[in-house]
Each structure stands twice: as C-alpha cells, then as structure tokens.
mmCIF file with all atom_site columns, C-alpha atoms in Angstrom:
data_model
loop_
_atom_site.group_PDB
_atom_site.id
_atom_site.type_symbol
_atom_site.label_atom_id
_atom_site.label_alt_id
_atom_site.label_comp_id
_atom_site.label_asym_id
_atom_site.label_entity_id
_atom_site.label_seq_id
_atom_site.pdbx_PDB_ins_code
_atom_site.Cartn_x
_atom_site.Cartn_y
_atom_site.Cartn_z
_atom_site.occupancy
_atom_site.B_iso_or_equiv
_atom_site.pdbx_formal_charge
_atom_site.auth_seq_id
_atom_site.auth_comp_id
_atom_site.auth_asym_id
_atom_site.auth_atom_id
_atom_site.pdbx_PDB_model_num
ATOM 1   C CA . UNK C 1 1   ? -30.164 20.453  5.374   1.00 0.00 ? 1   UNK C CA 1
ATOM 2   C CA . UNK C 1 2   ? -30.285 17.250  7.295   1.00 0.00 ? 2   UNK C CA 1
ATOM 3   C CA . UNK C 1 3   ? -31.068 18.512  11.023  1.00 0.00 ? 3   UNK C CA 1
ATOM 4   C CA . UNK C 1 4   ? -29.436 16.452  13.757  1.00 0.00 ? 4   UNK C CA 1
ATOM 5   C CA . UNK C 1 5   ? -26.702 15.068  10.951  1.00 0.00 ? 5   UNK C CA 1
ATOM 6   C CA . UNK C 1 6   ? -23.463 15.690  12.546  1.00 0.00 ? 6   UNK C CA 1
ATOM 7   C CA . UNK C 1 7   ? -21.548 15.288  9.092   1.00 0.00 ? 7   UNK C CA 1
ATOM 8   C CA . UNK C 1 8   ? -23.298 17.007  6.127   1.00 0.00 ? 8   UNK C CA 1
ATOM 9   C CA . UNK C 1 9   ? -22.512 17.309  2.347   1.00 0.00 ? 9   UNK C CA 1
ATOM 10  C CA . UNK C 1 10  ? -25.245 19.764  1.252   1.00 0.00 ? 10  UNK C CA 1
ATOM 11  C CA . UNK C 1 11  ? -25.498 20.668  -2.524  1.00 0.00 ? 11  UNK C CA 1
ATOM 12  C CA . UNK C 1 12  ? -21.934 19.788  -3.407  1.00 0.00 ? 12  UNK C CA 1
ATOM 13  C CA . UNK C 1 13  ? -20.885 20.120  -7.125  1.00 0.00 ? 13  UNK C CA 1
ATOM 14  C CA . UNK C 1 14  ? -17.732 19.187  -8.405  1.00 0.00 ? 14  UNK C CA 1
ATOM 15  C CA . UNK C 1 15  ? -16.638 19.965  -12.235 1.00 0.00 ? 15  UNK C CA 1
ATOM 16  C CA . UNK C 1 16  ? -13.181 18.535  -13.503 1.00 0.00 ? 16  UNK C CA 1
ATOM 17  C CA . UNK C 1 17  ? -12.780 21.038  -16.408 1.00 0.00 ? 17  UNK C CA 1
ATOM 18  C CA . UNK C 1 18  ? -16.265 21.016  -18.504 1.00 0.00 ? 18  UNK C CA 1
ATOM 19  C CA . UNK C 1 19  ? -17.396 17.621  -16.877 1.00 0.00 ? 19  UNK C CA 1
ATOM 20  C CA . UNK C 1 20  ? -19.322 17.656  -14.364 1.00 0.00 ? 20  UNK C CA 1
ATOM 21  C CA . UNK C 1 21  ? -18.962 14.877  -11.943 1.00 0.00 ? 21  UNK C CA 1
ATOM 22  C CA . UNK C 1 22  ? -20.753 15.451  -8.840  1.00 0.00 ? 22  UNK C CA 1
ATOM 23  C CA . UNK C 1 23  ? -24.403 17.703  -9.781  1.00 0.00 ? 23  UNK C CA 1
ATOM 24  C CA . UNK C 1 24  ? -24.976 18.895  -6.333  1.00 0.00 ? 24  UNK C CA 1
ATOM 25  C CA . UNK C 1 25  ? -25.021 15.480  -4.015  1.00 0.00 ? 25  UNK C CA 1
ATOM 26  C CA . UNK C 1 26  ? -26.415 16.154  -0.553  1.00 0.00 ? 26  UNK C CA 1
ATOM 27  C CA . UNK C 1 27  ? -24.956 13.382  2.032   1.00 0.00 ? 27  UNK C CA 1
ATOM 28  C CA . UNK C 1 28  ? -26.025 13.352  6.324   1.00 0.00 ? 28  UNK C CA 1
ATOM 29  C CA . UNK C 1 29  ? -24.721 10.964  8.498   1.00 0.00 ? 29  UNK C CA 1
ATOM 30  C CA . UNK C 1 30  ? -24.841 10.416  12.808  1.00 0.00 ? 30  UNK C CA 1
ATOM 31  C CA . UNK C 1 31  ? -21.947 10.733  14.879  1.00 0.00 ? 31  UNK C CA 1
ATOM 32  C CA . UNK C 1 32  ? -19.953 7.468   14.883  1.00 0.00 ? 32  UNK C CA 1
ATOM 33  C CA . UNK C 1 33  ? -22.035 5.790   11.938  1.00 0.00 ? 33  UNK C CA 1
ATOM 34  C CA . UNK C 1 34  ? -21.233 3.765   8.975   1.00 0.00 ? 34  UNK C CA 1
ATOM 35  C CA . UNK C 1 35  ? -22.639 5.176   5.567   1.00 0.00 ? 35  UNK C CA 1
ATOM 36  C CA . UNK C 1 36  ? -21.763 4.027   2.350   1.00 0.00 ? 36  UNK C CA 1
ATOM 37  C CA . UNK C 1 37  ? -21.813 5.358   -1.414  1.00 0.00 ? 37  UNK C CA 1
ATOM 38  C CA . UNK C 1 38  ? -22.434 2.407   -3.908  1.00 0.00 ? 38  UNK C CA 1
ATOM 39  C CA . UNK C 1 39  ? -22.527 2.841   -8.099  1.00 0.00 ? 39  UNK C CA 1
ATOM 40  C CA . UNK C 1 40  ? -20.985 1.439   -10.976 1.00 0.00 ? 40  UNK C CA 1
ATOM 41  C CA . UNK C 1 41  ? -17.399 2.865   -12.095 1.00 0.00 ? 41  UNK C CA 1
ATOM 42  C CA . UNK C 1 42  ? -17.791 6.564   -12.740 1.00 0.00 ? 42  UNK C CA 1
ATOM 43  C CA . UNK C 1 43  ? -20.881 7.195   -10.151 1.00 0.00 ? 43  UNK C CA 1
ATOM 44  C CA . UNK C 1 44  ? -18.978 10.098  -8.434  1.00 0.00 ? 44  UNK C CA 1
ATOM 45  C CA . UNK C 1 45  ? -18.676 8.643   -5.155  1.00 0.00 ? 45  UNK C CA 1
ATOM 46  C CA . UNK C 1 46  ? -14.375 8.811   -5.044  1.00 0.00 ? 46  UNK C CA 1
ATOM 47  C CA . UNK C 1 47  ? -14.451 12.369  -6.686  1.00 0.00 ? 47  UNK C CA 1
ATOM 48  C CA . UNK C 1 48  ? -17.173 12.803  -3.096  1.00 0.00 ? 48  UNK C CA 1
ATOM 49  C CA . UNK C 1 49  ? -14.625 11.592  -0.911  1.00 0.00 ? 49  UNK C CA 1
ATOM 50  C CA . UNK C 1 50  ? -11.352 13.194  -2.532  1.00 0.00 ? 50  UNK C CA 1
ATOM 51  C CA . UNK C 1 51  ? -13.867 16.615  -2.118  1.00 0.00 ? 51  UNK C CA 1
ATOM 52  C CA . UNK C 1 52  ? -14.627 15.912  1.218   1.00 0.00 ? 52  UNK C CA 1
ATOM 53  C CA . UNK C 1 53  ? -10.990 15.841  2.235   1.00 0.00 ? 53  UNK C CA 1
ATOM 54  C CA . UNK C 1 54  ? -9.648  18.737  0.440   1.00 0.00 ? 54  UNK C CA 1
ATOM 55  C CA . UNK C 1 55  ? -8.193  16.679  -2.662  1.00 0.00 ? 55  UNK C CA 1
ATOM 56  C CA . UNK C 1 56  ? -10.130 19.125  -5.222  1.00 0.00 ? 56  UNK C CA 1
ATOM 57  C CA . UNK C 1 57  ? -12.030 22.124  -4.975  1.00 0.00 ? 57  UNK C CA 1
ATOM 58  C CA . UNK C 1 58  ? -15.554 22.094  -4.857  1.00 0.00 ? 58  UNK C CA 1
ATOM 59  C CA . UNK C 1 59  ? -17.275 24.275  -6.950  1.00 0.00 ? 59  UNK C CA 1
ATOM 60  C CA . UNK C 1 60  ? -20.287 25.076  -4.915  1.00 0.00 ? 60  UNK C CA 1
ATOM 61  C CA . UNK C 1 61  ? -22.061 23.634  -1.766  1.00 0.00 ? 61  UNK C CA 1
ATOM 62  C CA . UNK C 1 62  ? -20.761 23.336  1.878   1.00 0.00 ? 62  UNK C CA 1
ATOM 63  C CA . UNK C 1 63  ? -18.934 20.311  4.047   1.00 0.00 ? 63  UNK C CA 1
ATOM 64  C CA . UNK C 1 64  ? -19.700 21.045  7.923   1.00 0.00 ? 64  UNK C CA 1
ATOM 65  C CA . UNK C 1 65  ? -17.743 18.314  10.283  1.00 0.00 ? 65  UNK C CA 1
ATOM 66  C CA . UNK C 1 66  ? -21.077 19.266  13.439  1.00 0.00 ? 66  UNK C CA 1
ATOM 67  C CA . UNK C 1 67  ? -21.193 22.874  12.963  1.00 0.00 ? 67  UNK C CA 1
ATOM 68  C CA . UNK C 1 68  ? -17.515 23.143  11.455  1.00 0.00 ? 68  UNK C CA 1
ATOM 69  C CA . UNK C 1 69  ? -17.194 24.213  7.799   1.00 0.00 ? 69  UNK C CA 1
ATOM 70  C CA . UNK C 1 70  ? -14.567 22.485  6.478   1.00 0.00 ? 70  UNK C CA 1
ATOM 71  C CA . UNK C 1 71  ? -15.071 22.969  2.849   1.00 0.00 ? 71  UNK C CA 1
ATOM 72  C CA . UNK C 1 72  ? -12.066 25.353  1.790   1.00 0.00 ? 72  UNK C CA 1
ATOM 73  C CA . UNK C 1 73  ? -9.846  24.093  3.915   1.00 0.00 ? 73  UNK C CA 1
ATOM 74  C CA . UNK C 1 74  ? -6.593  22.718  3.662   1.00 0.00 ? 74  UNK C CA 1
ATOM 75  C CA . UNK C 1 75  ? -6.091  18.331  3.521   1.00 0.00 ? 75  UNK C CA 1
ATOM 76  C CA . UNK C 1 76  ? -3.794  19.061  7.162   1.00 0.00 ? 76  UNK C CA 1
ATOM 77  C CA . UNK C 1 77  ? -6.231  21.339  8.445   1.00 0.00 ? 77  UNK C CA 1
ATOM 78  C CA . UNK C 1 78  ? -9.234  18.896  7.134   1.00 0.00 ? 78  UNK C CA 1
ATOM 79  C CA . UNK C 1 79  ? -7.349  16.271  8.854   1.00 0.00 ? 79  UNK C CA 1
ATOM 80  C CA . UNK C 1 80  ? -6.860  17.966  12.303  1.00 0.00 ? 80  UNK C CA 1
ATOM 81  C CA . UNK C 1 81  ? -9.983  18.926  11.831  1.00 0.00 ? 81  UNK C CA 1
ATOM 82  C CA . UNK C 1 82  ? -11.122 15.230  12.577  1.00 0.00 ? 82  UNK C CA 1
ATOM 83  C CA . UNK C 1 83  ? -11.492 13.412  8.903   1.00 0.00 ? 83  UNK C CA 1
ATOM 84  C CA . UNK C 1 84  ? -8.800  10.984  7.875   1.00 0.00 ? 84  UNK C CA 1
ATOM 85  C CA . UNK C 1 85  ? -8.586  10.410  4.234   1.00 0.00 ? 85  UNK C CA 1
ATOM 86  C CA . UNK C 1 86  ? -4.709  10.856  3.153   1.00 0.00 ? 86  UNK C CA 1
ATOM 87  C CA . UNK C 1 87  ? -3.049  8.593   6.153   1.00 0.00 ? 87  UNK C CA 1
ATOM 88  C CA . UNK C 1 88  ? -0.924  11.180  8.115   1.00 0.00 ? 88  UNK C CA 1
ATOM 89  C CA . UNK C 1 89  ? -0.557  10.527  11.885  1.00 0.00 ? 89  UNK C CA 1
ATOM 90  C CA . UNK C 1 90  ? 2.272   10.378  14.607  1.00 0.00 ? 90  UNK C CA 1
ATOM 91  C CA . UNK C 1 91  ? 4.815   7.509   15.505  1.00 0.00 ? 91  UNK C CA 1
ATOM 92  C CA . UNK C 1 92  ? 4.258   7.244   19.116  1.00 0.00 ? 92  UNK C CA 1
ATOM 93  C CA . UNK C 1 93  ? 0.578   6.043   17.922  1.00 0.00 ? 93  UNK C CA 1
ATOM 94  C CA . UNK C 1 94  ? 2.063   2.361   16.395  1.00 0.00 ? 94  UNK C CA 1
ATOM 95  C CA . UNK C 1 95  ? 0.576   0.441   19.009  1.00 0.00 ? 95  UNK C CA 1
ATOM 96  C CA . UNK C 1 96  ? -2.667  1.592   18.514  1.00 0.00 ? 96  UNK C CA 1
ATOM 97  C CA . UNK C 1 97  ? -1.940  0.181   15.023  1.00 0.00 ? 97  UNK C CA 1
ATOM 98  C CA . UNK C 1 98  ? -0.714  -2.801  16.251  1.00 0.00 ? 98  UNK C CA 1
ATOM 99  C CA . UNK C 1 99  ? -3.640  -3.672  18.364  1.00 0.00 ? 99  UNK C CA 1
ATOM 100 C CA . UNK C 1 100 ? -5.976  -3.570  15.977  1.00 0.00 ? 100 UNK C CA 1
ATOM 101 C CA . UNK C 1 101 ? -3.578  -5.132  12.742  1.00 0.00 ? 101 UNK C CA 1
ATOM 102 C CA . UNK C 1 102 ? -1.108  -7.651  14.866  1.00 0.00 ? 102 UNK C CA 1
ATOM 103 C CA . UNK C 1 103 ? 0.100   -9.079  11.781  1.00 0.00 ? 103 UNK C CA 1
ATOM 104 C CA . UNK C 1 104 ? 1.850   -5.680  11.123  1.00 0.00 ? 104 UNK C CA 1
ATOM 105 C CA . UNK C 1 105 ? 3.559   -5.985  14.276  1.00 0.00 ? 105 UNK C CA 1
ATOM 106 C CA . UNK C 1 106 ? 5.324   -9.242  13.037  1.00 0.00 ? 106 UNK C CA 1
ATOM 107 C CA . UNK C 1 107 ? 6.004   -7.676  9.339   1.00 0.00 ? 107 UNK C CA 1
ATOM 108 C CA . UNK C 1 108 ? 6.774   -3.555  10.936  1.00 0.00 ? 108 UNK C CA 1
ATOM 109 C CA . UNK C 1 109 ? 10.418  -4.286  9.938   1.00 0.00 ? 109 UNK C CA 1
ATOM 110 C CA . UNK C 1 110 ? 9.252   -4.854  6.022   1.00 0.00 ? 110 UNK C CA 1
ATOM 111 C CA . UNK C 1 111 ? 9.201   -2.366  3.190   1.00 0.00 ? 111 UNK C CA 1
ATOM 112 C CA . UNK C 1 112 ? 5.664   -1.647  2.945   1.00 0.00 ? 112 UNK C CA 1
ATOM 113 C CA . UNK C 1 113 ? 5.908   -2.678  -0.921  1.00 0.00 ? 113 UNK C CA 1
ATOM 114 C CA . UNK C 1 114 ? 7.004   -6.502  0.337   1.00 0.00 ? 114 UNK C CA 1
ATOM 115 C CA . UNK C 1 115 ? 3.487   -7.017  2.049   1.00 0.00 ? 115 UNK C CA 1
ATOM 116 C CA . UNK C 1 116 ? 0.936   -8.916  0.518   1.00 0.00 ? 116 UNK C CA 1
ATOM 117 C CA . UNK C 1 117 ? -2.490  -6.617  -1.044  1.00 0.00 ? 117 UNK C CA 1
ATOM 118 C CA . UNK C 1 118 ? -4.417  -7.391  2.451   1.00 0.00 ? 118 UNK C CA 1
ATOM 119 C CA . UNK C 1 119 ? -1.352  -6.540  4.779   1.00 0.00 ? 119 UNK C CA 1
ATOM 120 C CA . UNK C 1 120 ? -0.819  -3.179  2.168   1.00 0.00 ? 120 UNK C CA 1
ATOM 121 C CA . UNK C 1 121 ? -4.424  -2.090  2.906   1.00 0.00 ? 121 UNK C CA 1
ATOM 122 C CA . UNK C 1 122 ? -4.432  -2.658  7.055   1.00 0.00 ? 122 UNK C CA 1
ATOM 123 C CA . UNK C 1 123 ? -1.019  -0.975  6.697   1.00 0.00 ? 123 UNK C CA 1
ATOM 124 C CA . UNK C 1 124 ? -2.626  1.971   5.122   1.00 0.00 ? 124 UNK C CA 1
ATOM 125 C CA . UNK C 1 125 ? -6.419  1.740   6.976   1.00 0.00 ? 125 UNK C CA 1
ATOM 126 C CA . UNK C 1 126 ? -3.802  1.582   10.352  1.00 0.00 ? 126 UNK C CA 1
ATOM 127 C CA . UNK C 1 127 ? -1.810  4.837   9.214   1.00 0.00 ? 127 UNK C CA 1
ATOM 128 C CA . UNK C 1 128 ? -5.005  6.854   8.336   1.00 0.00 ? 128 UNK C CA 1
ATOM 129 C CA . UNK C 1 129 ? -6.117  5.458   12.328  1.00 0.00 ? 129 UNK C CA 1
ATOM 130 C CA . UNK C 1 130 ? -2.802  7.162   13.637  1.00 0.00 ? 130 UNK C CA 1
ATOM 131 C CA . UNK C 1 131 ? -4.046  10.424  13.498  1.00 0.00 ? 131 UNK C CA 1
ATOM 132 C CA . UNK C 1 132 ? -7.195  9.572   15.859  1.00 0.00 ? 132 UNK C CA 1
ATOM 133 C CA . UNK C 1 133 ? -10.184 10.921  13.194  1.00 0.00 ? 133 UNK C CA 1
ATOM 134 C CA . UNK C 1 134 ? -13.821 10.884  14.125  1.00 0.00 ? 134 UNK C CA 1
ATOM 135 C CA . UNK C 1 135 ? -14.218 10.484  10.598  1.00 0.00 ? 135 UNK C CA 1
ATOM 136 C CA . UNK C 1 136 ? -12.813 8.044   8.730   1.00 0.00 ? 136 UNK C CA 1
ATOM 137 C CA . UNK C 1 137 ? -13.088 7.872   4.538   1.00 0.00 ? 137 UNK C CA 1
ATOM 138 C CA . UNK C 1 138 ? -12.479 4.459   3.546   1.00 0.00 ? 138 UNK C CA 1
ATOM 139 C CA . UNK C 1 139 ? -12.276 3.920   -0.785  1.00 0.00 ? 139 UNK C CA 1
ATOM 140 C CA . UNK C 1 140 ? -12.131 0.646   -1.829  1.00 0.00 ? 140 UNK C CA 1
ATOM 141 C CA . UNK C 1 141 ? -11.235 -1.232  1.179   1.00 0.00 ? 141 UNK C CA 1
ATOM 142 C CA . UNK C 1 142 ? -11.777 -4.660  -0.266  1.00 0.00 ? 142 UNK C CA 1
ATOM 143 C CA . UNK C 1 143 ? -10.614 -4.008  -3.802  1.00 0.00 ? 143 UNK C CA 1
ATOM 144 C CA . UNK C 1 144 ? -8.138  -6.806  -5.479  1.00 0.00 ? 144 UNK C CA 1
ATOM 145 C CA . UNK C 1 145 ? -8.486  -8.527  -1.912  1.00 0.00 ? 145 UNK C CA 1
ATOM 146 C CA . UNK C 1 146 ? -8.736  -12.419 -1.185  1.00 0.00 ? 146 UNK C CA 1
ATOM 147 C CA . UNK C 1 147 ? -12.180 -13.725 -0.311  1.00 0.00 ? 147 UNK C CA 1
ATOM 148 C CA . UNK C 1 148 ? -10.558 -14.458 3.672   1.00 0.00 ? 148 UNK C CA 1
ATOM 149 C CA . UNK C 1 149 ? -9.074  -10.835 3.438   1.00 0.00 ? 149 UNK C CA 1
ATOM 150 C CA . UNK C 1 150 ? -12.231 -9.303  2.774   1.00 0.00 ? 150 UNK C CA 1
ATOM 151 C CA . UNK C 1 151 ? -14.330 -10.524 5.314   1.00 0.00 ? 151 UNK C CA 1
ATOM 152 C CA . UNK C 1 152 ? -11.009 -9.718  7.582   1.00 0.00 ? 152 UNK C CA 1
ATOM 153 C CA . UNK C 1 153 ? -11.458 -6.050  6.910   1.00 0.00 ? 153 UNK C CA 1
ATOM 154 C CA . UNK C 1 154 ? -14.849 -6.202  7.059   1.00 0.00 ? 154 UNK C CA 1
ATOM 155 C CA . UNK C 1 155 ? -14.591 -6.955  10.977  1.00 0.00 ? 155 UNK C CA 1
ATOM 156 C CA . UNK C 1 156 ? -11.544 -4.150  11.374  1.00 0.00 ? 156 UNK C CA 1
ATOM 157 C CA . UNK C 1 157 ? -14.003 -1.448  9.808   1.00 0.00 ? 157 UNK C CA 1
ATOM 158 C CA . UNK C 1 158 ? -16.847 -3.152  12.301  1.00 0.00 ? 158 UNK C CA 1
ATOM 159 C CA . UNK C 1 159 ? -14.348 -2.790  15.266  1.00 0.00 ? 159 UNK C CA 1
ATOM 160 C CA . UNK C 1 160 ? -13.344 0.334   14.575  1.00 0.00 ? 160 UNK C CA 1
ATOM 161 C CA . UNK C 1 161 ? -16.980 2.146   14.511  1.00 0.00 ? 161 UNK C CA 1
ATOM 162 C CA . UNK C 1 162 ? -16.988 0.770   17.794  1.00 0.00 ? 162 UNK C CA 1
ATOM 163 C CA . UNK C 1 163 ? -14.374 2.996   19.134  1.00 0.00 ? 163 UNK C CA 1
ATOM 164 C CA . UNK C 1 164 ? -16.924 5.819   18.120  1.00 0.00 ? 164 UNK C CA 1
ATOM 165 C CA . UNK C 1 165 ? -15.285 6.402   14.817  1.00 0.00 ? 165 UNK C CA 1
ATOM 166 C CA . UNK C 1 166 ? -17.521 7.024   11.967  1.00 0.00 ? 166 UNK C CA 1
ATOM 167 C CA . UNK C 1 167 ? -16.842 6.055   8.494   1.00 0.00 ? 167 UNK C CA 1
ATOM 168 C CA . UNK C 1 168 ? -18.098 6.657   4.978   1.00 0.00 ? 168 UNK C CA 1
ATOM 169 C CA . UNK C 1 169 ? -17.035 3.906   2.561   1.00 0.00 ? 169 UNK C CA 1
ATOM 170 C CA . UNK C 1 170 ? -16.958 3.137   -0.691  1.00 0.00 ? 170 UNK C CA 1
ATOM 171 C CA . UNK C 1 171 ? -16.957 0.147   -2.022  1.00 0.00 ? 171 UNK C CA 1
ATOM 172 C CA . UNK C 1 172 ? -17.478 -1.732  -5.278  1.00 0.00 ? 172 UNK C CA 1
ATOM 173 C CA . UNK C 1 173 ? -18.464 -4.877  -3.616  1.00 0.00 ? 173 UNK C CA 1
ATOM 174 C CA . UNK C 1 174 ? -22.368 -3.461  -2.448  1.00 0.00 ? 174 UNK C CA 1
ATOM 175 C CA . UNK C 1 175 ? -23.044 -6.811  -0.776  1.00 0.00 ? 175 UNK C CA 1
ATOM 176 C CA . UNK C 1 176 ? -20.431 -6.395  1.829   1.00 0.00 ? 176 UNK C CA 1
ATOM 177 C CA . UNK C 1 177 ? -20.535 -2.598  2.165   1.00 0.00 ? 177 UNK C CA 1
ATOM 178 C CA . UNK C 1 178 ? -24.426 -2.869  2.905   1.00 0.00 ? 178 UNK C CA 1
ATOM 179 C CA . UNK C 1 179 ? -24.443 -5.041  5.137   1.00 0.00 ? 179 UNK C CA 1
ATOM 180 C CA . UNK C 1 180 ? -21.571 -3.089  7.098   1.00 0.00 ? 180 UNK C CA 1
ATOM 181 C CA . UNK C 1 181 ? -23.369 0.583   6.893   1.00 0.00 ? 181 UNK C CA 1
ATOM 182 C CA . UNK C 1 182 ? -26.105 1.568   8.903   1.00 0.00 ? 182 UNK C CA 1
ATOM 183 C CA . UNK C 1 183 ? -27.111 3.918   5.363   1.00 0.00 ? 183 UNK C CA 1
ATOM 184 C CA . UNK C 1 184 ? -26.768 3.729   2.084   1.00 0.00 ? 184 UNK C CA 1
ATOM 185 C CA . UNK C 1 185 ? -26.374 6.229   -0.588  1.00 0.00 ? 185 UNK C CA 1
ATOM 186 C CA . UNK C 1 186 ? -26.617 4.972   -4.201  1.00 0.00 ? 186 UNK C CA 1
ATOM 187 C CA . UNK C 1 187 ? -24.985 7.737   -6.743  1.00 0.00 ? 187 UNK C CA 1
ATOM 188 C CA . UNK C 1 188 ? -25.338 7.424   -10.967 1.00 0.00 ? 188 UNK C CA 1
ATOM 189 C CA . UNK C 1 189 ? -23.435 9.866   -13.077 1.00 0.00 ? 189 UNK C CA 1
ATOM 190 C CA . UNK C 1 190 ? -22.635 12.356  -10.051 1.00 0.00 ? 190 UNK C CA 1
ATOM 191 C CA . UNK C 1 191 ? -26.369 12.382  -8.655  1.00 0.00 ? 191 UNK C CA 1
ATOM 192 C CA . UNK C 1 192 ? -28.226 10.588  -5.650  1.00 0.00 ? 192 UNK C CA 1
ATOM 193 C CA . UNK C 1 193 ? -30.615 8.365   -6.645  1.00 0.00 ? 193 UNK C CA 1
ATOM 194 C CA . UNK C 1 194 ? -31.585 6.410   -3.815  1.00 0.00 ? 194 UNK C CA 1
ATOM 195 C CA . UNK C 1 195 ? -31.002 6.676   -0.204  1.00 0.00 ? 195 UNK C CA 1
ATOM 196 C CA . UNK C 1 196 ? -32.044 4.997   2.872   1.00 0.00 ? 196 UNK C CA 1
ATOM 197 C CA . UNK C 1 197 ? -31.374 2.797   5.142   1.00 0.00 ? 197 UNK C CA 1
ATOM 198 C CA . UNK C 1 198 ? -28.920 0.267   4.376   1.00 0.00 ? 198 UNK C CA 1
ATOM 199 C CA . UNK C 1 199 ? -30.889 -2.870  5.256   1.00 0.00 ? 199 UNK C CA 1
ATOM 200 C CA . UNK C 1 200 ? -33.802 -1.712  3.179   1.00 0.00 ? 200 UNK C CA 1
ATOM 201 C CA . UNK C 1 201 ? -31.191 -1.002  0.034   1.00 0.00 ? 201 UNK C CA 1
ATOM 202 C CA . UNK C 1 202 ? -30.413 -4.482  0.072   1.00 0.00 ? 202 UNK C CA 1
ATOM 203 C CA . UNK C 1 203 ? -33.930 -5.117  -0.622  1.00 0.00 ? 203 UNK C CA 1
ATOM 204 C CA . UNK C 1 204 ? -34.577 -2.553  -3.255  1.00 0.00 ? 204 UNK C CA 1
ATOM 205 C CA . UNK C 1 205 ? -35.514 -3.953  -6.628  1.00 0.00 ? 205 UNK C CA 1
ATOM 206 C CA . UNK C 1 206 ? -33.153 -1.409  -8.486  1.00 0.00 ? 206 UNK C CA 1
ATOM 207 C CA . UNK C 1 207 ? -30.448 -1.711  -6.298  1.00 0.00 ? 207 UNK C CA 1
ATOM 208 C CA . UNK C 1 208 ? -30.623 -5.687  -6.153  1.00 0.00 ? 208 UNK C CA 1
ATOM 209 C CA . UNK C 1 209 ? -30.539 -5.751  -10.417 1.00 0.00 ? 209 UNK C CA 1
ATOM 210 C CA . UNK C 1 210 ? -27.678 -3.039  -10.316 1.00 0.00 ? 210 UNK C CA 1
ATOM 211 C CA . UNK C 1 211 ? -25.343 -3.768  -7.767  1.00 0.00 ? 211 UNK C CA 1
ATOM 212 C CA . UNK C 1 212 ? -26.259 -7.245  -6.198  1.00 0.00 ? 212 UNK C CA 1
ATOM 213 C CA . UNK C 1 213 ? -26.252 -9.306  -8.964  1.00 0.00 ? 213 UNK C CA 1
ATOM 214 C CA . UNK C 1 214 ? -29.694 -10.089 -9.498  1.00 0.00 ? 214 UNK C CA 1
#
C-alpha cells in the first residue's frame, strides 16, 4: 500500500478468459496529479483503466478513490463516485465545456460525427468534464491527432489539473505524456516495470530505447 496516495490500484489482476492481462499492477497517485501508464501495444495499461472504471471485473486486488473502495462497483456509481472514464454528465454543465473548448461553442449545432478528429476528442474530453470528476482517465488523447492538435490538448489536460482535477493518461506518444505527468508508470505484458518520477523516466536508458526513440 502506497500511504498518503489518495488513488490506489493495489495488486490488481485482470484475466480475459485464460489470458492474463494485468498480473497484479499496483498504481498510487496524489490528489489532483497527473500520472501516466506508457508501453508498447498490448502493455495492459487500457485493460487498467477500463478496470478502474468498472468496464470489466477485476479478478483480485482493490481500487480505493481516498479511503473509498470502488472496485465492485457499478460504471454510474464509479462515476458519481468521482472518476470520469465513460463521458456521462448533465446539460446545464455546457458552458463549462465551452470555456475550456470554445471551438465547440461555434460547431455545438454539428453532428458530433461532422467534426474534425481534434474537435471529436475535446468534444468527448469536454463530456467526460460535465460530470465534475476528481479523477479523470484519459486513453489516447493524442491518438490519429495533427501535430498543432496535439500540443492543443496537451495544454487542455495541463489546464484542467489546474482546476484540482487529477488525471491518469495513457498515451502512446511517451514524449508528450512524460513531460505532462508528474509520474510515470511503465507496464510490459500486464506488469510494472518501472516507476518513478516522470522527469527521471525521460532519462531512463530503457525507457529512452523503448518508448523515446532512441
């Protein structure tokens, strides 16, 4: 157990039939903080957040949201319970969308399918916002994005830890995600290999040849 962590993933497995795809991952974070899982294709670190959140059942280990368990739960109790994952909110919240994504003001009368891939993911980062989380899961943010569109929602997940939101992300594109968290997780075939703080990752040998290109 991770004392002080105010979000904990302690000894979580995960099977999906006779696989097993996370082999007991333990995961701490700080109230409003930015953490991020990075590992190739596979690593576990979607089937961690789609656990987290209530997606699939967990075969052993616990969740606690402070001193909340939340593993068991419902995905609506999990997200009243403070963790936004599957974007479900309230209407009357919209301008809290709009304030931080003003380009969806100018597009809110569009099907969502018309926008372009960057105005898709604010539209669904902005919907996950509406139901006010102190936790916020964030998978693939940048994915299929536009150079300018990445760094774009690389300053809306910056803004939005400082409303006191925390967020986990994960993120193929290590470079970015690093230098965003304040910790890192690296996960191989559903295990943690390496953890730490996210501006010593970026130095790591193993981490630099893996995931940063060199």
């Amino acid at each position: 157990m991770n004392k002080g962590s105010w979000f904990q993933v302690q000894n979580l497995r995960v099977f999906y039939e006779r696989v097993e795809a996370l082999k007991g991952i333990t995961i701490g974070m700080e109230n409003g903080a930015i953490v991020t899982l990075i590992g190739a294709n596979g690593a576990g670190k979607s089937t961690a957040l789609r656990a987290i959140s209530g997606l699939i059942a967990i075969s052993s280990g616990e969740i606690l949201l402070g001193e909340k368990k939340i593993h068991g739960l419902s995905p609506q109790e999990i997200v009243r319970s403070g963790i936004a994952h599957v974007p479900e909110g309230r209407r009357n919240d919209l301008e809290g969308v709009f304030e931080h994504f003003p380009v969806l003001r100018d597009r809110r009368s569009q099907r969502a399918g018309s926008l372009s891939g960057g105005e898709q993911q604010m539209l669904a980062i902005g919907r996950a916002l509406m139901s006010q989380p102190l936790l916020l899961l964030l998978d693939e943010p940048s994915l299929g994005l536009a150079p300018l569109m990445v760094k774009e929602v690389g300053r809306i997940i910056r803004e939005i830890n400082q409303k006191n939101v925390g967020i986990i992300l994960v993120e193929q594109n290590a470079q970015m995600a690093l230098r965003l968290a304040h910790k890192g997780y690296v996960l191989e075939t559903g295990s943690v290999v390496l953890q730490g703080e996210a501006s010593e990752l970026i130095d790591n040998e193993h981490v630099k040849k893996a995931y940063l290109g060199g």
